Amino acid sequence: MLKDTREKKEIGPINLYHPRVLIVDDDLNDVTRLYHLVVNLGFDVNLSFSGREALQLTNRQNYDFIILDWKMPEISGQEFLLQYSSKTRKHRRPLNVILHSGVDLSDTNLSHSSAIRILDIWQKPMDIRHIMERLADLGAA
Amino acid sequence: MNQFKESALPLLDTGALKVWKDIDPSGWKAIVTELIEIYIRDTKDIQNQLVLARDRQNYSQIAGLAHTLKSTSGNVGAIAAHNLCAQIEQIANSPSPTPSLDLLSEMLSVIPSTIAQLESYLQNIKAS
């Protein structure tokens, strides 16, 4: 068995090696920007351009966190959270979610089942340096 | 930075793009080129849809398009477009969703000017 020599980080609310992240957004511009940032930070990245595809991906594999767009056609970020919460097995660890939204979510009820843990809310458009700071605060960079 | 006559805001603040130089010193040109090319392509499409939505007085569609363009404009530092989109989205989502024709016209003239500045910036970084 190979020895895992990756450096372990234990900072903030998440405990990560090389974080595996899923970016979910229907906008290619936002996806591309976030993709290049997190790749440069050394993350393993998957991309999804729809809530439906993201549900399939999160059902198949574990992510350290996902960056989830709020306003998407067909299955919105909110609908994704509801569907994920209702379908996820209870013993599975919570899905860490960073909401990435162009709308103000301060008055939105974000309490979901124990299947979801909201780590942060990023307001679009967010300065790329600011995103890096927020990821560092989460112990992810 | 050129100023847009009505909004008095710069069309483009390249700081939002130059930040990639620090993040990826060897690959930033390719990243910025990709981001600008995506923005230009998508924005031209949104511009066409905005014209149709305006002609049909489809305010919910105008709000949706302005919402999308607001975010992507902010990503590339297109400040005037971002600001105008925010105003249009706010009005289009209000109980009296009738953005003034002046505001929409301003938006539709800011878009090609912004694209022209981005294309010029793209040429400069490719030549540098």
PDB file of N, CA, C and O in Angstrom, chain A residues 27-30 32-33 36-37 40 71 102-103 124-125 128-129 132, chain B residues 19-20 22-24 31 34 38 41 67-68 70-72 74-75 82:
ATOM      1  N   ASP A  27     -22.794  29.498 -16.108  1.00  0.00           N
ATOM      2  CA  ASP A  27     -22.121  30.561 -16.854  1.00  0.00           C
ATOM      3  C   ASP A  27     -20.660  30.184 -17.091  1.00  0.00           C
ATOM      4  O   ASP A  27     -19.894  30.013 -16.140  1.00  0.00           O
ATOM      5  N   LEU A  28     -20.297  30.084 -18.370  1.00  0.00           N
ATOM      6  CA  LEU A  28     -18.948  29.653 -18.730  1.00  0.00           C
ATOM      7  C   LEU A  28     -17.895  30.614 -18.211  1.00  0.00           C
ATOM      8  O   LEU A  28     -16.804  30.200 -17.798  1.00  0.00           O
ATOM      9  N   ASN A  29     -18.209  31.897 -18.212  1.00  0.00           N
ATOM     10  CA  ASN A  29     -17.260  32.900 -17.728  1.00  0.00           C
ATOM     11  C   ASN A  29     -16.924  32.671 -16.260  1.00  0.00           C
ATOM     12  O   ASN A  29     -15.756  32.665 -15.861  1.00  0.00           O
ATOM     13  N   ASP A  30     -17.950  32.447 -15.446  1.00  0.00           N
ATOM     14  CA  ASP A  30     -17.723  32.210 -14.019  1.00  0.00           C
ATOM     15  C   ASP A  30     -16.979  30.897 -13.781  1.00  0.00           C
ATOM     16  O   ASP A  30     -16.076  30.821 -12.949  1.00  0.00           O
ATOM     17  N   THR A  32     -14.971  29.283 -15.826  1.00  0.00           N
ATOM     18  CA  THR A  32     -13.582  29.371 -16.295  1.00  0.00           C
ATOM     19  C   THR A  32     -12.714  30.113 -15.287  1.00  0.00           C
ATOM     20  O   THR A  32     -11.591  29.703 -14.971  1.00  0.00           O
ATOM     21  N   ARG A  33     -13.263  31.201 -14.777  1.00  0.00           N
ATOM     22  CA  ARG A  33     -12.519  32.021 -13.817  1.00  0.00           C
ATOM     23  C   ARG A  33     -12.211  31.222 -12.534  1.00  0.00           C
ATOM     24  O   ARG A  33     -11.078  31.180 -12.064  1.00  0.00           O
ATOM     25  N   HIS A  36      -9.622  28.252 -13.186  1.00  0.00           N
ATOM     26  CA  HIS A  36      -8.208  28.626 -13.238  1.00  0.00           C
ATOM     27  C   HIS A  36      -7.683  28.994 -11.855  1.00  0.00           C
ATOM     28  O   HIS A  36      -6.529  28.708 -11.523  1.00  0.00           O
ATOM     29  N   LEU A  37      -8.519  29.597 -11.045  1.00  0.00           N
ATOM     30  CA  LEU A  37      -8.083  29.970  -9.698  1.00  0.00           C
ATOM     31  C   LEU A  37      -7.801  28.726  -8.853  1.00  0.00           C
ATOM     32  O   LEU A  37      -6.719  28.591  -8.273  1.00  0.00           O
ATOM     33  N   ASN A  40      -4.825  26.688  -9.897  1.00  0.00           N
ATOM     34  CA  ASN A  40      -3.580  27.324  -9.469  1.00  0.00           C
ATOM     35  C   ASN A  40      -3.321  27.137  -7.983  1.00  0.00           C
ATOM     36  O   ASN A  40      -2.180  27.205  -7.536  1.00  0.00           O
ATOM     37  N   LYS A  71     -28.374  30.953  -9.073  1.00  0.00           N
ATOM     38  CA  LYS A  71     -29.393  31.178 -10.114  1.00  0.00           C
ATOM     39  C   LYS A  71     -29.013  30.413 -11.376  1.00  0.00           C
ATOM     40  O   LYS A  71     -28.179  30.865 -12.168  1.00  0.00           O
ATOM     41  N   GLY A 102     -25.379  35.908  -7.524  1.00  0.00           N
ATOM     42  CA  GLY A 102     -25.515  37.286  -7.987  1.00  0.00           C
ATOM     43  C   GLY A 102     -26.665  37.993  -7.322  1.00  0.00           C
ATOM     44  O   GLY A 102     -26.885  39.185  -7.544  1.00  0.00           O
ATOM     45  N   VAL A 103     -27.439  37.275  -6.536  1.00  0.00           N
ATOM     46  CA  VAL A 103     -28.538  37.892  -5.791  1.00  0.00           C
ATOM     47  C   VAL A 103     -28.206  37.873  -4.298  1.00  0.00           C
ATOM     48  O   VAL A 103     -27.454  37.024  -3.816  1.00  0.00           O
ATOM     49  N   LYS A 124     -21.538  37.593  -6.290  1.00  0.00           N
ATOM     50  CA  LYS A 124     -20.987  37.878  -7.619  1.00  0.00           C
ATOM     51  C   LYS A 124     -21.140  39.363  -7.945  1.00  0.00           C
ATOM     52  O   LYS A 124     -22.169  39.937  -7.594  1.00  0.00           O
ATOM     53  N   PRO A 125     -20.252  39.957  -8.684  1.00  0.00           N
ATOM     54  CA  PRO A 125     -18.942  39.434  -9.041  1.00  0.00           C
ATOM     55  C   PRO A 125     -17.987  39.651  -7.880  1.00  0.00           C
ATOM     56  O   PRO A 125     -17.975  40.720  -7.281  1.00  0.00           O
ATOM     57  N   ILE A 128     -11.121  38.411  -7.409  1.00  0.00           N
ATOM     58  CA  ILE A 128     -10.430  37.131  -7.357  1.00  0.00           C
ATOM     59  C   ILE A 128      -9.530  37.028  -6.118  1.00  0.00           C
ATOM     60  O   ILE A 128      -9.374  35.965  -5.523  1.00  0.00           O
ATOM     61  N   ARG A 129      -8.942  38.154  -5.717  1.00  0.00           N
ATOM     62  CA  ARG A 129      -8.113  38.136  -4.490  1.00  0.00           C
ATOM     63  C   ARG A 129      -8.985  37.867  -3.266  1.00  0.00           C
ATOM     64  O   ARG A 129      -8.563  37.211  -2.319  1.00  0.00           O
ATOM     65  N   MET A 132      -9.630  34.258  -2.967  1.00  0.00           N
ATOM     66  CA  MET A 132      -8.470  33.562  -2.408  1.00  0.00           C
ATOM     67  C   MET A 132      -8.413  33.724  -0.895  1.00  0.00           C
ATOM     68  O   MET A 132      -8.103  32.777  -0.163  1.00  0.00           O
TER      69      MET A 132
ATOM     70  N   VAL B  19      -4.769  40.958 -12.184  1.00  0.00           N
ATOM     71  CA  VAL B  19      -4.555  40.170 -10.975  1.00  0.00           C
ATOM     72  C   VAL B  19      -4.083  38.751 -11.313  1.00  0.00           C
ATOM     73  O   VAL B  19      -3.370  38.115 -10.539  1.00  0.00           O
ATOM     74  N   TRP B  20      -4.435  38.276 -12.510  1.00  0.00           N
ATOM     75  CA  TRP B  20      -4.030  36.924 -12.912  1.00  0.00           C
ATOM     76  C   TRP B  20      -2.522  36.816 -13.093  1.00  0.00           C
ATOM     77  O   TRP B  20      -1.959  35.722 -13.019  1.00  0.00           O
ATOM     78  N   ASP B  22      -0.312  37.850 -11.052  1.00  0.00           N
ATOM     79  CA  ASP B  22       0.244  37.423  -9.761  1.00  0.00           C
ATOM     80  C   ASP B  22      -0.120  35.970  -9.457  1.00  0.00           C
ATOM     81  O   ASP B  22       0.653  35.238  -8.847  1.00  0.00           O
ATOM     82  N   ILE B  23      -1.321  35.585  -9.862  1.00  0.00           N
ATOM     83  CA  ILE B  23      -1.787  34.233  -9.544  1.00  0.00           C
ATOM     84  C   ILE B  23      -1.059  33.185 -10.380  1.00  0.00           C
ATOM     85  O   ILE B  23      -0.667  32.136  -9.880  1.00  0.00           O
ATOM     86  N   ASP B  24      -0.872  33.489 -11.659  1.00  0.00           N
ATOM     87  CA  ASP B  24      -0.229  32.532 -12.561  1.00  0.00           C
ATOM     88  C   ASP B  24       0.731  33.284 -13.487  1.00  0.00           C
ATOM     89  O   ASP B  24       0.386  33.599 -14.630  1.00  0.00           O
ATOM     90  N   ILE B  31      -4.952  32.729 -19.702  1.00  0.00           N
ATOM     91  CA  ILE B  31      -6.180  32.780 -18.900  1.00  0.00           C
ATOM     92  C   ILE B  31      -6.982  34.033 -19.239  1.00  0.00           C
ATOM     93  O   ILE B  31      -8.192  33.967 -19.476  1.00  0.00           O
ATOM     94  N   GLU B  34      -8.570  33.824 -22.627  1.00  0.00           N
ATOM     95  CA  GLU B  34      -9.747  32.945 -22.597  1.00  0.00           C
ATOM     96  C   GLU B  34     -10.944  33.663 -21.971  1.00  0.00           C
ATOM     97  O   GLU B  34     -12.062  33.623 -22.504  1.00  0.00           O
ATOM     98  N   ILE B  38     -14.379  34.609 -24.026  1.00  0.00           N
ATOM     99  CA  ILE B  38     -15.687  34.097 -23.599  1.00  0.00           C
ATOM    100  C   ILE B  38     -16.641  35.258 -23.351  1.00  0.00           C
ATOM    101  O   ILE B  38     -17.811  35.235 -23.765  1.00  0.00           O
ATOM    102  N   ARG B  41     -17.808  36.872 -26.687  1.00  0.00           N
ATOM    103  CA  ARG B  41     -18.755  36.012 -27.410  1.00  0.00           C
ATOM    104  C   ARG B  41     -20.128  36.006 -26.728  1.00  0.00           C
ATOM    105  O   ARG B  41     -21.155  36.216 -27.363  1.00  0.00           O
ATOM    106  N   HIS B  67     -28.919  40.499 -15.252  1.00  0.00           N
ATOM    107  CA  HIS B  67     -28.316  39.779 -14.119  1.00  0.00           C
ATOM    108  C   HIS B  67     -27.064  39.021 -14.563  1.00  0.00           C
ATOM    109  O   HIS B  67     -26.009  39.097 -13.926  1.00  0.00           O
ATOM    110  N   THR B  68     -27.198  38.314 -15.683  1.00  0.00           N
ATOM    111  CA  THR B  68     -26.053  37.545 -16.191  1.00  0.00           C
ATOM    112  C   THR B  68     -24.904  38.459 -16.586  1.00  0.00           C
ATOM    113  O   THR B  68     -23.745  38.244 -16.211  1.00  0.00           O
ATOM    114  N   LYS B  70     -24.321  41.474 -15.644  1.00  0.00           N
ATOM    115  CA  LYS B  70     -23.778  42.197 -14.483  1.00  0.00           C
ATOM    116  C   LYS B  70     -22.606  41.425 -13.889  1.00  0.00           C
ATOM    117  O   LYS B  70     -21.542  41.976 -13.620  1.00  0.00           O
ATOM    118  N   SER B  71     -22.823  40.151 -13.692  1.00  0.00           N
ATOM    119  CA  SER B  71     -21.793  39.317 -13.065  1.00  0.00           C
ATOM    120  C   SER B  71     -20.565  39.163 -13.956  1.00  0.00           C
ATOM    121  O   SER B  71     -19.434  39.379 -13.519  1.00  0.00           O
ATOM    122  N   THR B  72     -20.788  38.820 -15.211  1.00  0.00           N
ATOM    123  CA  THR B  72     -19.639  38.568 -16.092  1.00  0.00           C
ATOM    124  C   THR B  72     -18.876  39.864 -16.380  1.00  0.00           C
ATOM    125  O   THR B  72     -17.648  39.845 -16.516  1.00  0.00           O
ATOM    126  N   GLY B  74     -18.520  42.310 -14.280  1.00  0.00           N
ATOM    127  CA  GLY B  74     -17.699  42.532 -13.092  1.00  0.00           C
ATOM    128  C   GLY B  74     -16.445  41.675 -13.114  1.00  0.00           C
ATOM    129  O   GLY B  74     -15.370  42.122 -12.707  1.00  0.00           O
ATOM    130  N   ASN B  75     -16.574  40.472 -13.606  1.00  0.00           N
ATOM    131  CA  ASN B  75     -15.426  39.558 -13.646  1.00  0.00           C
ATOM    132  C   ASN B  75     -14.274  40.089 -14.490  1.00  0.00           C
ATOM    133  O   ASN B  75     -13.112  39.835 -14.197  1.00  0.00           O
ATOM    134  N   HIS B  82     -21.284  46.800 -15.891  1.00  0.00           N
ATOM    135  CA  HIS B  82     -21.725  46.190 -14.627  1.00  0.00           C
ATOM    136  C   HIS B  82     -22.706  47.099 -13.899  1.00  0.00           C
ATOM    137  O   HIS B  82     -23.761  46.647 -13.437  1.00  0.00           O
TER     138      HIS B  82
END
